[in-house]
Short mmCIF file of the C-alpha atoms (twelve columns), coordinates in Angstrom:
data_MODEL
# 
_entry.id   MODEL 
# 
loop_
_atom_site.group_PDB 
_atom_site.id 
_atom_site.type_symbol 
_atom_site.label_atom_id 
_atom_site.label_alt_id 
_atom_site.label_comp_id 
_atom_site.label_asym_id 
_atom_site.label_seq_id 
_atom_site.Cartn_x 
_atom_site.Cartn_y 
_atom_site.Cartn_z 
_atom_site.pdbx_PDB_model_num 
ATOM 1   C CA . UNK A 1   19.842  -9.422  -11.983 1 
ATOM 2   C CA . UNK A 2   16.611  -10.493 -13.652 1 
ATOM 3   C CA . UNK A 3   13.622  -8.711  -12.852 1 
ATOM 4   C CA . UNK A 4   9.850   -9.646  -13.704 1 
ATOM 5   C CA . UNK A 5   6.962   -7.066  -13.190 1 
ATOM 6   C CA . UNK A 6   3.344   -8.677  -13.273 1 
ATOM 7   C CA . UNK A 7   0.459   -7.206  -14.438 1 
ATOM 8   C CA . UNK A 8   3.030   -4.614  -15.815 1 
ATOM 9   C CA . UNK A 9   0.552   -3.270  -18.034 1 
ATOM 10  C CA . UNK A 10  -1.810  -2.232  -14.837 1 
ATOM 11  C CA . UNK A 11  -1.932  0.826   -12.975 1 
ATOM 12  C CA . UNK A 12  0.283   -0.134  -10.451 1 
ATOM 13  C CA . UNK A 13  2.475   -2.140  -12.392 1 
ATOM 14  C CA . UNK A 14  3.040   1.041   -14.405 1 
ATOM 15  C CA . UNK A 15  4.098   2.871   -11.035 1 
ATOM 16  C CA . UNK A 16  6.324   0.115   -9.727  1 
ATOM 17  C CA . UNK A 17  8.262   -0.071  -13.511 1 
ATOM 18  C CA . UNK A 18  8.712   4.111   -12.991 1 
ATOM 19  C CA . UNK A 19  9.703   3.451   -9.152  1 
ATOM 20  C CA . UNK A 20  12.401  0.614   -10.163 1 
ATOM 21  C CA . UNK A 21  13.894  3.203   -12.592 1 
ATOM 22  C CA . UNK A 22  13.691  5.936   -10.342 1 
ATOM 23  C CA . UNK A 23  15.694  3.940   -6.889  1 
ATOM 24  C CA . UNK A 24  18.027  2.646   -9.337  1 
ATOM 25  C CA . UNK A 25  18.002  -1.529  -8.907  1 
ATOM 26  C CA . UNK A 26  20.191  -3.184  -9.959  1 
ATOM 27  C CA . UNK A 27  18.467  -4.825  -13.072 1 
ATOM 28  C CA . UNK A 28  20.054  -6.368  -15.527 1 
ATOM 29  C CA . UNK A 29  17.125  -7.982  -17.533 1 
ATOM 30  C CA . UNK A 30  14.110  -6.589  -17.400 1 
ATOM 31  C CA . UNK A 31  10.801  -8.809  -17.536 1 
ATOM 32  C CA . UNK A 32  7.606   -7.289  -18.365 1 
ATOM 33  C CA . UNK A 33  4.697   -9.740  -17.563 1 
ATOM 34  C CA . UNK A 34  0.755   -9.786  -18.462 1 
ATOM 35  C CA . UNK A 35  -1.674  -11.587 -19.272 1 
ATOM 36  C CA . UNK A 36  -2.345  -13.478 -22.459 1 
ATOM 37  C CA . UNK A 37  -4.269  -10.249 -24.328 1 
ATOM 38  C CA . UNK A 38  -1.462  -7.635  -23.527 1 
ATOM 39  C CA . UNK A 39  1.674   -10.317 -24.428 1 
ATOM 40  C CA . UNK A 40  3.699   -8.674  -27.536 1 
ATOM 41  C CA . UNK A 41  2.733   -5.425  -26.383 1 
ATOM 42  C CA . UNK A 42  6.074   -3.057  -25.891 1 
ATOM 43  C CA . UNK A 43  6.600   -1.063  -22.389 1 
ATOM 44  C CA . UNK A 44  9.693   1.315   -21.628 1 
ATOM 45  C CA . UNK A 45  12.027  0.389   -19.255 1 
ATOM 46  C CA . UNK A 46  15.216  2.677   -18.507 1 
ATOM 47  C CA . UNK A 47  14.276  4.413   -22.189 1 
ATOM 48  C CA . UNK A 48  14.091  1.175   -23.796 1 
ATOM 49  C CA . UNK A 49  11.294  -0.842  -25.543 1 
ATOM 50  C CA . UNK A 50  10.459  -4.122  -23.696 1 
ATOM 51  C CA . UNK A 51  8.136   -7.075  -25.260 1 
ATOM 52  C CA . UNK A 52  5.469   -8.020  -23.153 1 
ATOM 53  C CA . UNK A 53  5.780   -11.817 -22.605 1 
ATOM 54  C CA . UNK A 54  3.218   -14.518 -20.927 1 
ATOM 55  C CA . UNK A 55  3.543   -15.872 -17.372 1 
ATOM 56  C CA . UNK A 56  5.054   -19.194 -18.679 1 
ATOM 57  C CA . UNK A 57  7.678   -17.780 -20.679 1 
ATOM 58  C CA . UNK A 58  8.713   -15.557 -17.370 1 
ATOM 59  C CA . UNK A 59  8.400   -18.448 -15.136 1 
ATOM 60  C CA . UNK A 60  11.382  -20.335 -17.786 1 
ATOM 61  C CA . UNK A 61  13.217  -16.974 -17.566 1 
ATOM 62  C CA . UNK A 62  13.600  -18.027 -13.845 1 
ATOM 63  C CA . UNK A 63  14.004  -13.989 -12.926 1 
ATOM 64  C CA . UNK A 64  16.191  -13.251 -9.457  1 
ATOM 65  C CA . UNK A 65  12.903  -11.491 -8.700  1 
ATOM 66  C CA . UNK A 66  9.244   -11.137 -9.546  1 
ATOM 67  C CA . UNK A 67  7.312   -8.760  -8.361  1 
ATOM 68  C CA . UNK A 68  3.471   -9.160  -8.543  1 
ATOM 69  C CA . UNK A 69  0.425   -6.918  -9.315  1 
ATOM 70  C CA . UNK A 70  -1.770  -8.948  -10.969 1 
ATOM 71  C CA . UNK A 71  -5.026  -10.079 -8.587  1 
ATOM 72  C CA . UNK A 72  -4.950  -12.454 -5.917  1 
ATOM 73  C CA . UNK A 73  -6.369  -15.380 -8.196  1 
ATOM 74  C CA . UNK A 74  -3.265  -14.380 -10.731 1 
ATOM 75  C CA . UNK A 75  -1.150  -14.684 -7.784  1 
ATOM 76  C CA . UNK A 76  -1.990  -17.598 -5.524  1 
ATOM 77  C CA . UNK A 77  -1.476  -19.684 -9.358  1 
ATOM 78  C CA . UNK A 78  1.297   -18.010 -10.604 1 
ATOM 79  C CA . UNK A 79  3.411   -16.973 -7.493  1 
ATOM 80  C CA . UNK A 80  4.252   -20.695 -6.292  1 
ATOM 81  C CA . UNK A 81  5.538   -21.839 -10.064 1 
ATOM 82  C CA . UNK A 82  7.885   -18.652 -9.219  1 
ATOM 83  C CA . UNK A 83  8.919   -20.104 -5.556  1 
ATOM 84  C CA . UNK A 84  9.703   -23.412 -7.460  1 
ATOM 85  C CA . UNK A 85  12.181  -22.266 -9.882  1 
ATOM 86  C CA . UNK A 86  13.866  -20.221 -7.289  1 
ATOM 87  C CA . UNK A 87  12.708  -16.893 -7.526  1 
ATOM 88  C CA . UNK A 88  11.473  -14.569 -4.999  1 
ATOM 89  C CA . UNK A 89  8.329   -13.266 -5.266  1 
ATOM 90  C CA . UNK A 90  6.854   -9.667  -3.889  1 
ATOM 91  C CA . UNK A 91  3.338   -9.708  -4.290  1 
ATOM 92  C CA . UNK A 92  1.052   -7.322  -3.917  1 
ATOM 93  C CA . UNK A 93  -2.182  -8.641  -3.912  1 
ATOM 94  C CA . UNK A 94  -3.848  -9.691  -0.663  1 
ATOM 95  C CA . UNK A 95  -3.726  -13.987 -1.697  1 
ATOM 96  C CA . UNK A 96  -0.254  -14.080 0.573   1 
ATOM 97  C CA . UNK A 97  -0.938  -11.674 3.623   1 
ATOM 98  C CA . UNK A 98  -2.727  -13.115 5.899   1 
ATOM 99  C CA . UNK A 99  -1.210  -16.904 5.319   1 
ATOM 100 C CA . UNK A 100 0.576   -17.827 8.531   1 
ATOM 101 C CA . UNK A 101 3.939   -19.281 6.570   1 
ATOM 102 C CA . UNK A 102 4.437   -15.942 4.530   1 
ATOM 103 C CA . UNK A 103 5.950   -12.820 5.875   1 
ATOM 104 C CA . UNK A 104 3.737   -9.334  5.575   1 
ATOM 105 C CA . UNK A 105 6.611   -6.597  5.260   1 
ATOM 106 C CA . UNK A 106 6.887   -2.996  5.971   1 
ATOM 107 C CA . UNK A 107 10.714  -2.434  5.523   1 
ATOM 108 C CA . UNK A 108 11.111  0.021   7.864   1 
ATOM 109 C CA . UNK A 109 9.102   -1.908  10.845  1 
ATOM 110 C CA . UNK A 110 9.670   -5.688  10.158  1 
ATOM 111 C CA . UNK A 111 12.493  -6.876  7.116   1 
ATOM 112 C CA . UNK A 112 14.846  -8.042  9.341   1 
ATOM 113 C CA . UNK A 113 12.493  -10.436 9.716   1 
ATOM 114 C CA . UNK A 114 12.980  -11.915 6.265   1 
ATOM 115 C CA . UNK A 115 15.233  -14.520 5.094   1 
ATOM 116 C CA . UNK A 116 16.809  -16.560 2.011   1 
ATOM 117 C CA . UNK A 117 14.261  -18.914 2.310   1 
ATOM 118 C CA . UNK A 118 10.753  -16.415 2.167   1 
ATOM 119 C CA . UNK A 119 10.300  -17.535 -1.383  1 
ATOM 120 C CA . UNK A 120 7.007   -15.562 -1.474  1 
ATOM 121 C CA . UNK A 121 6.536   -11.766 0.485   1 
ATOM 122 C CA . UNK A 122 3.269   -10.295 0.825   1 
ATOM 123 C CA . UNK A 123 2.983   -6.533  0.248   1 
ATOM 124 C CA . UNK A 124 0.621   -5.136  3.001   1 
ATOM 125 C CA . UNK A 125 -2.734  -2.948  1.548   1 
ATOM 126 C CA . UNK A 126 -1.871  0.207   0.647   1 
ATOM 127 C CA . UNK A 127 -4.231  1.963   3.606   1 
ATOM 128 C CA . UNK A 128 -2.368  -0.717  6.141   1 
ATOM 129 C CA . UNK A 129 1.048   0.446   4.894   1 
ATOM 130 C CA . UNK A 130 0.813   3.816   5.638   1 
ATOM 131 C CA . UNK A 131 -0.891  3.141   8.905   1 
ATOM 132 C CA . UNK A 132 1.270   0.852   10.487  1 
ATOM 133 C CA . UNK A 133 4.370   3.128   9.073   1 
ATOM 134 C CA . UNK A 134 3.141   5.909   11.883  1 
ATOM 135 C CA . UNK A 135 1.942   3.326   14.768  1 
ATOM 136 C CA . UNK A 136 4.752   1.370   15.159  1 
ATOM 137 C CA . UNK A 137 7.202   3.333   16.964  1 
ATOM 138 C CA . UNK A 138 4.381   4.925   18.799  1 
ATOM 139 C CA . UNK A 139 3.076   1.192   19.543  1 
ATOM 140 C CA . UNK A 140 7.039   0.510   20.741  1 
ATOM 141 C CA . UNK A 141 7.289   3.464   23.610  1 
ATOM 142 C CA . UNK A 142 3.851   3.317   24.680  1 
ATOM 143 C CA . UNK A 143 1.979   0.418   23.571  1 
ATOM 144 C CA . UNK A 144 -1.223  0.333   21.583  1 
ATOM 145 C CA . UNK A 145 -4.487  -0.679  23.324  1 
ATOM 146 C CA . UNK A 146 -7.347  0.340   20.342  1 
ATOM 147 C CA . UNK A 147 -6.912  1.887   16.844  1 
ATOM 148 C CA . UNK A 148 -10.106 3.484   15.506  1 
ATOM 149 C CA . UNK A 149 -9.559  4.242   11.509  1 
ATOM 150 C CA . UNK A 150 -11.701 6.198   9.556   1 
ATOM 151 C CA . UNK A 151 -10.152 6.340   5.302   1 
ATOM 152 C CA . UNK A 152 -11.166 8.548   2.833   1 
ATOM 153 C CA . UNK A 153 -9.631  6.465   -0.458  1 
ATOM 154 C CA . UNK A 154 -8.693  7.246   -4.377  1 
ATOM 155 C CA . UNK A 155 -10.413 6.003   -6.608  1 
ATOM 156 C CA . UNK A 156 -7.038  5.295   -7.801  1 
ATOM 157 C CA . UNK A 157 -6.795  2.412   -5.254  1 
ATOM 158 C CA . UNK A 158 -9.453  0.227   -7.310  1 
ATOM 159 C CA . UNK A 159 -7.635  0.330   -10.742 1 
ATOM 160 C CA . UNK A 160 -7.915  1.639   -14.590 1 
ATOM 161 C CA . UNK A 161 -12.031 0.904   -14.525 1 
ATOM 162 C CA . UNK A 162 -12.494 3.178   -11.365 1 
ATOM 163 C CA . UNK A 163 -10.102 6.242   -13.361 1 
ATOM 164 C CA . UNK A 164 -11.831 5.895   -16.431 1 
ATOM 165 C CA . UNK A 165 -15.235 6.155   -14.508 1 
ATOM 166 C CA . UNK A 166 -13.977 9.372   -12.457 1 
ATOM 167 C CA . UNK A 167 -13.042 10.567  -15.807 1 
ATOM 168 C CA . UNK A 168 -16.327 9.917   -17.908 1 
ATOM 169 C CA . UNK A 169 -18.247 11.235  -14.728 1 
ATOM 170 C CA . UNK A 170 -16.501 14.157  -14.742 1 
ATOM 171 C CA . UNK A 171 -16.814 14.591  -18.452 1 
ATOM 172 C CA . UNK A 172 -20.626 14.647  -17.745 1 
ATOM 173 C CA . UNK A 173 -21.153 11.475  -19.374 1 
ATOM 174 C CA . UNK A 174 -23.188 8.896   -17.431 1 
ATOM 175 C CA . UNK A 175 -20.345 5.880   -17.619 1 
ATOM 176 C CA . UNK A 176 -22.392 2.322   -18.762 1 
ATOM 177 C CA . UNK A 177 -22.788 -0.606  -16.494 1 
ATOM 178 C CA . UNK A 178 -20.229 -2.312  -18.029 1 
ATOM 179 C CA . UNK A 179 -17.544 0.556   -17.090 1 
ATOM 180 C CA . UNK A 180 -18.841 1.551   -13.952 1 
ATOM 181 C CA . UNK A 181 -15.917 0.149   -11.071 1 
ATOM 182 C CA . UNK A 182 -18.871 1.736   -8.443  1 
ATOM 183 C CA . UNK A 183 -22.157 0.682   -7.655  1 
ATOM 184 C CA . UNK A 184 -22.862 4.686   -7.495  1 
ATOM 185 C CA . UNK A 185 -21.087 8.010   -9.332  1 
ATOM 186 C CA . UNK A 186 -17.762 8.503   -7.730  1 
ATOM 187 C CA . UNK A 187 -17.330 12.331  -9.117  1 
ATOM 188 C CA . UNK A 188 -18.484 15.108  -6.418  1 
ATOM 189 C CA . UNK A 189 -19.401 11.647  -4.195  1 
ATOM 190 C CA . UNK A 190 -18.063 9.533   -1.047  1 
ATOM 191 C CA . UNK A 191 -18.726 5.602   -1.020  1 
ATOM 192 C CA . UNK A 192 -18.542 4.224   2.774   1 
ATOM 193 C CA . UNK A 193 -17.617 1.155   0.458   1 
ATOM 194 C CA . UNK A 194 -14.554 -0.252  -0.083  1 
ATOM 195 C CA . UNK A 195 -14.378 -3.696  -1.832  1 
ATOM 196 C CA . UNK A 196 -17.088 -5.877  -1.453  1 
ATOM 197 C CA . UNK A 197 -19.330 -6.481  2.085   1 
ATOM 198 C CA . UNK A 198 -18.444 -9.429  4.467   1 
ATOM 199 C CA . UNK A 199 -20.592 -11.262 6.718   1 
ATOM 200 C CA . UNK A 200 -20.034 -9.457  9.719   1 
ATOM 201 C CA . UNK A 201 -21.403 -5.992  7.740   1 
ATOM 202 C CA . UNK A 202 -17.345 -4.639  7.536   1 
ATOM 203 C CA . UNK A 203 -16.191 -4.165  3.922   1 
ATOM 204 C CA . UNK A 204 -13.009 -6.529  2.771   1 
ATOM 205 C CA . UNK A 205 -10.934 -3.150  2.993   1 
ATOM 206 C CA . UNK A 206 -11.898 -2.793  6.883   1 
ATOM 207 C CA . UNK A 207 -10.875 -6.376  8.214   1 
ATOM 208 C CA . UNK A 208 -7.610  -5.654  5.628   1 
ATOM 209 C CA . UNK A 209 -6.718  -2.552  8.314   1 
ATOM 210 C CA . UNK A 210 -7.755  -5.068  11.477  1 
ATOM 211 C CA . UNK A 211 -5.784  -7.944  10.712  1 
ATOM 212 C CA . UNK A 212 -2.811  -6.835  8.716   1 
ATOM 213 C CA . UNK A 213 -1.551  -4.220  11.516  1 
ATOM 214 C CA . UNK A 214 -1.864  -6.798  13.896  1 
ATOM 215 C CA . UNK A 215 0.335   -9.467  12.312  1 
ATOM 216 C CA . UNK A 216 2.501   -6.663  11.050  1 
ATOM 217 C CA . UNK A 217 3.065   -5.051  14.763  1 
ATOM 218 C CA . UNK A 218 3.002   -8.371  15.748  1 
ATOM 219 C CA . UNK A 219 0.582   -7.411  18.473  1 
ATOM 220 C CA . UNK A 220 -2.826  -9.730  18.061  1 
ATOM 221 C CA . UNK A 221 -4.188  -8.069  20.905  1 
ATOM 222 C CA . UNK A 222 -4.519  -4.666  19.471  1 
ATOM 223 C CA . UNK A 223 -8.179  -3.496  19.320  1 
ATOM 224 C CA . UNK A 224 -9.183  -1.943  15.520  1 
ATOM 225 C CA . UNK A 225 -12.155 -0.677  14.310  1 
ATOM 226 C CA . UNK A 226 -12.200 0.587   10.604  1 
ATOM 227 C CA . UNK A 227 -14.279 2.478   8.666   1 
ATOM 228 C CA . UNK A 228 -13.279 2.483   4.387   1 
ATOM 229 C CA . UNK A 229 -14.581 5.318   2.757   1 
ATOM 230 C CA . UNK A 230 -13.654 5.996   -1.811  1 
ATOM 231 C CA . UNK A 231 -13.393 9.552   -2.639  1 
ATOM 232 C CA . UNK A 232 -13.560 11.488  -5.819  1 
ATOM 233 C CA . UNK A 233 -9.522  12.032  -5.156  1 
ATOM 234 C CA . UNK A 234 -7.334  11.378  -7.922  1 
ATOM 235 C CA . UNK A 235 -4.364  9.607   -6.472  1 
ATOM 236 C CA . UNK A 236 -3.864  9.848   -2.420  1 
ATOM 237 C CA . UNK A 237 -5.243  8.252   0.638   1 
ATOM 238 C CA . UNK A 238 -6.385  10.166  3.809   1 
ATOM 239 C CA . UNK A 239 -6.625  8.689   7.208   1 
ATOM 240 C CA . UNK A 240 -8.157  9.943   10.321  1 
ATOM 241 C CA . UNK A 241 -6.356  7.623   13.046  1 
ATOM 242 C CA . UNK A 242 -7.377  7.618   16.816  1 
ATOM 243 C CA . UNK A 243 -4.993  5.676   18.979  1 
ATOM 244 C CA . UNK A 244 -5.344  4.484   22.711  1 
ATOM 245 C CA . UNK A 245 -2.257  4.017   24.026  1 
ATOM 246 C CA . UNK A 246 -1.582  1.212   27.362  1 
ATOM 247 C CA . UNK A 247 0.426   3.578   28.877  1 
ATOM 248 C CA . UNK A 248 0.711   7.582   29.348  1 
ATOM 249 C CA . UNK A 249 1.989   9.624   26.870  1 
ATOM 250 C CA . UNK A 250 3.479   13.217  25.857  1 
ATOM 251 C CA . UNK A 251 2.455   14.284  22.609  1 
ATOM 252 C CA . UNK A 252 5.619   15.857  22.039  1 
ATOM 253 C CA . UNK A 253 7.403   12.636  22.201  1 
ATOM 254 C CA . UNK A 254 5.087   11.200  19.871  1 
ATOM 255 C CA . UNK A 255 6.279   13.716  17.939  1 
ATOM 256 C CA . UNK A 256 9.890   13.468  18.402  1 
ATOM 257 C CA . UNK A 257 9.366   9.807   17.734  1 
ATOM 258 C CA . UNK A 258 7.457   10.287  14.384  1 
ATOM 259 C CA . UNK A 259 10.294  12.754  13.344  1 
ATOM 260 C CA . UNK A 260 12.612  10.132  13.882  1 
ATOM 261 C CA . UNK A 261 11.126  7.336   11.998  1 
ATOM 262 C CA . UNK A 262 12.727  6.353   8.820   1 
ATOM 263 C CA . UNK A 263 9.785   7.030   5.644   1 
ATOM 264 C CA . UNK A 264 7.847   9.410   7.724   1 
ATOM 265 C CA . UNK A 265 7.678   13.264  7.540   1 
ATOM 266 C CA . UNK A 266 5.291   15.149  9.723   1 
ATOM 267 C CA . UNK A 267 3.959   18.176  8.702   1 
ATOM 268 C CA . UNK A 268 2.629   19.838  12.230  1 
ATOM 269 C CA . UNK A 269 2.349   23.952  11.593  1 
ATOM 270 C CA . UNK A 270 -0.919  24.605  12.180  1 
ATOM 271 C CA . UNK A 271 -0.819  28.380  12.561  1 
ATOM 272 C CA . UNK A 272 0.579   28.396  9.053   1 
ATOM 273 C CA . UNK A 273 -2.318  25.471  7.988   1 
ATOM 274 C CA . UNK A 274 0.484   23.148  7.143   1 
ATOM 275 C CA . UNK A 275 -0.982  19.664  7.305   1 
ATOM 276 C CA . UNK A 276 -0.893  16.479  4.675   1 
ATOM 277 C CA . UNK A 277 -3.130  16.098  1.575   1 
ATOM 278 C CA . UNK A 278 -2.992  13.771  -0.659  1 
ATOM 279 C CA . UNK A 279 -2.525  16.318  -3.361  1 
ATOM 280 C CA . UNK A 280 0.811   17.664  -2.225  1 
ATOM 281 C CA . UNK A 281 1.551   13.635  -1.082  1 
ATOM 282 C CA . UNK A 282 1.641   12.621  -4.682  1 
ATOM 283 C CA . UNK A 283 4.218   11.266  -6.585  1 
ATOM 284 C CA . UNK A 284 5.775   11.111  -3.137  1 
ATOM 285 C CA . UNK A 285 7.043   7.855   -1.704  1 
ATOM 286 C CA . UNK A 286 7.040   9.283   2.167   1 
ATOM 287 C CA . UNK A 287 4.103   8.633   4.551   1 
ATOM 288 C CA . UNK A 288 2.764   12.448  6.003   1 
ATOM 289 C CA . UNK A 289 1.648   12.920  9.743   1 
ATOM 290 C CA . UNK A 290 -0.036  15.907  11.219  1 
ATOM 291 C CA . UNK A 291 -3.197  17.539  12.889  1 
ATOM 292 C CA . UNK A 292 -1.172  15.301  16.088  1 
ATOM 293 C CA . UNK A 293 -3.561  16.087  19.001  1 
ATOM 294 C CA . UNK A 294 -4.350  14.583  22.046  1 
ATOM 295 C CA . UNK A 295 -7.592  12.857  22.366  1 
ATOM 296 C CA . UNK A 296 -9.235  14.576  25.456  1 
ATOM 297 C CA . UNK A 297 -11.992 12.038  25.723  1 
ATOM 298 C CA . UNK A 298 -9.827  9.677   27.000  1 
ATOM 299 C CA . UNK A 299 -7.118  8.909   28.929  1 
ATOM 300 C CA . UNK A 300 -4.336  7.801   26.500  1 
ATOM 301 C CA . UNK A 301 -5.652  9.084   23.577  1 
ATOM 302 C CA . UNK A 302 -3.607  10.537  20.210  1 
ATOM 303 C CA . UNK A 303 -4.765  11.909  16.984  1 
ATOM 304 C CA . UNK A 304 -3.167  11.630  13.880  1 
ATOM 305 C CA . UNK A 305 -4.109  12.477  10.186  1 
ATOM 306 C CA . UNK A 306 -1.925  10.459  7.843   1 
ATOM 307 C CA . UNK A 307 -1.510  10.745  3.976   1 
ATOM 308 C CA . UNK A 308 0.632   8.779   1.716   1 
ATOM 309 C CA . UNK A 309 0.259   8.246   -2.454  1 
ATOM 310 C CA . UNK A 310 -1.250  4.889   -2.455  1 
ATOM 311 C CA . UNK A 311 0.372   3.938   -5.615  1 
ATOM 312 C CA . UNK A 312 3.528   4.425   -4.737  1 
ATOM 313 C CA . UNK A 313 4.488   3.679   -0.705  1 
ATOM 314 C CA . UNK A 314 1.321   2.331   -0.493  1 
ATOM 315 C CA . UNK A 315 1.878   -0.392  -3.545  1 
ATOM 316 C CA . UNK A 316 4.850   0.149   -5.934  1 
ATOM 317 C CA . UNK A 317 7.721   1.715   -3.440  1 
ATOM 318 C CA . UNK A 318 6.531   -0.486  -0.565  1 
ATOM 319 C CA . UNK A 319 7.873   -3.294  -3.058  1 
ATOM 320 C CA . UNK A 320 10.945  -2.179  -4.626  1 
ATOM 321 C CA . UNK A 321 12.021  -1.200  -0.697  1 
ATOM 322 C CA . UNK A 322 11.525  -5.351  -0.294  1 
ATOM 323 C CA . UNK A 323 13.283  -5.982  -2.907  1 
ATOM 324 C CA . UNK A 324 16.315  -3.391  -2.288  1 
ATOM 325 C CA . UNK A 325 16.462  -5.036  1.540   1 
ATOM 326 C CA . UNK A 326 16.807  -8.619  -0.068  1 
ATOM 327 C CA . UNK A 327 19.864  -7.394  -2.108  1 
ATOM 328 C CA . UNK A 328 21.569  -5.526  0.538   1 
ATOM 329 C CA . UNK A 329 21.067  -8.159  2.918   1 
ATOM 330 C CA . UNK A 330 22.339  -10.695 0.261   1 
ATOM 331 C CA . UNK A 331 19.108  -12.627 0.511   1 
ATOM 332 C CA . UNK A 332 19.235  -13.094 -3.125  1 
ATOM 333 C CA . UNK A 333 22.122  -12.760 -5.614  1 
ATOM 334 C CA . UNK A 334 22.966  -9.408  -7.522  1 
# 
């Protein structure tokens, strides 16, 4: 099976390459993909030295699959000339998510949703994946009325300018304009800014967590509120999630149900302070749940803290998972 990795030479793409070698697909030609200043460059794949090539050259290759990390603009160019030669594209930018005609998949909640003909698959934002991951069955037994989100972020999630900032910052040098990802120092600091500012005063990042768990649970009536916050944390996001629920609730069936969910491992021992944090979450492809509490201030109301590595379920693994369910299912030919 060909296999095509865009923006291979990125942060992510550098992750999902490692992930596809860890889980083992089934790969039979391996495509690395850049742009024009990185073609001819050599990655590793599987111990071997690839040649970077150029989108058109992929696109001729007509790979089984391409997976995308490469911008949205990259994307909503590139990602149809894919479709058109037959090849099924997992992108990971946000061009495809919201687009009524293309599916937003979280394997575990919503693949079987897919079929042969989804020529193009959005990859939901990294803070949205891990999210959903935990509401879902909660959402299925007891039905969710409002989620209120507050994130604490890597720098990680904004890409090879925002690490080499971190890094320079914490060198005590005082980065230049020109390789500052940040409007302010992200070392020893915390930006209630993620991605740019919209009309309605909500960052891009915030209206990402309101309208891709809706069309991913399916549930347009959900209430969400979001609040986007980047922290000097190298690799990891953190989530404080309050959740009204339509119905009433034990919290040790949320529990129970959490436990049971496929990608999800709670870590609830708080007499031994066993909770999730991004450090311990990294390099880790599961989603962690603890600090589960009910919300006394209201009727229906859980707690949950939930920490996943955002370059890996929350990007890279999130992908390969898409892809793994398209071969099992025989959506595409291995």
């Amino acid at each position: 099976m060909k296999v095509a990795v865009v923006g291979v030479t990125g942060l992510v793409g550098t992750v999902m390459c490692r992930v596809l070698e860890e889980r083992n697909l089934p790969v039979s030609e391996f495509l690395p993909v850049a742009s024009a200043r990185s073609v001819g460059k050599m990655v590793k794949f599987k111990g071997a030295d690839h040649k970077v090539i150029s989108m058109e050259d992929a696109i001729a290759a007509r790979p089984d699959i391409a997976i995308f990390s490469a911008g949205g603009g990259t994307s909503l160019e590139f990602a149809p000339k894919f479709a058109e030669v037959g090849t099924t594209v997992i992108d990971n930018s946000s061009a495809w998510r919201m687009d009524p005609d293309k599916k937003l998949v979280v394997p575990e909640i919503n693949a079987k949703d897919l079929t042969a003909d989804d020529k193009i698959i959005a990859n939901p934002n990294c803070s949205t994946i891990q999210m959903v991951l935990a509401l879902a069955p909660l959402h299925e037994a007891f039905g969710i009325k409002r989620v209120v989100v507050s994130t604490y972020q890597s720098f990680t999630g904004t890409g090879m300018q925002a690490v080499k900032q971190y890094q320079l910052e914490k060198k005590g040098y005082k980065p230049k304009a020109e390789e500052m990802a940040y409007p302010h120092p992200i070392f020893e600091n915390c930006l209630p800014q993620c991605d740019v500012f919209l009309e309605n005063d909500y960052t891009k990042e915030e209206m990402k967590l309101v309208n891709e768990t809706r069309k991913i649970l399916n549930a347009p009536q959900i209430g969400v509120t979001a609040t986007a916050v980047r922290v000097p944390v190298n690799g990891g996001h953190s989530e404080s999630v309050n959740v009204e629920f339509e119905r009433p609730f034990e919290v040790e069936k949320a529990i129970e149900l959490l436990n049971n969910t496929p990608g999800i491992k709670v870590l609830q021992d708080n007499a031994n302070n066993n909770y999730p944090m991004p450090r311990f979450a990294k390099d880790k492809d599961e989603v962690f749940v603890g600090r589960i509490r009910r919300d006394e201030s209201v009727a229906n109301g859980l707690n949950l803290w939930i920490v996943a590595d955002n370059l890996r379920k929350g990007a890279a693994t999130n992908a390969v998972q898409i892809a793994e369910h398209l071969i099992a299912s025989k959506l595409i030919n291995a």
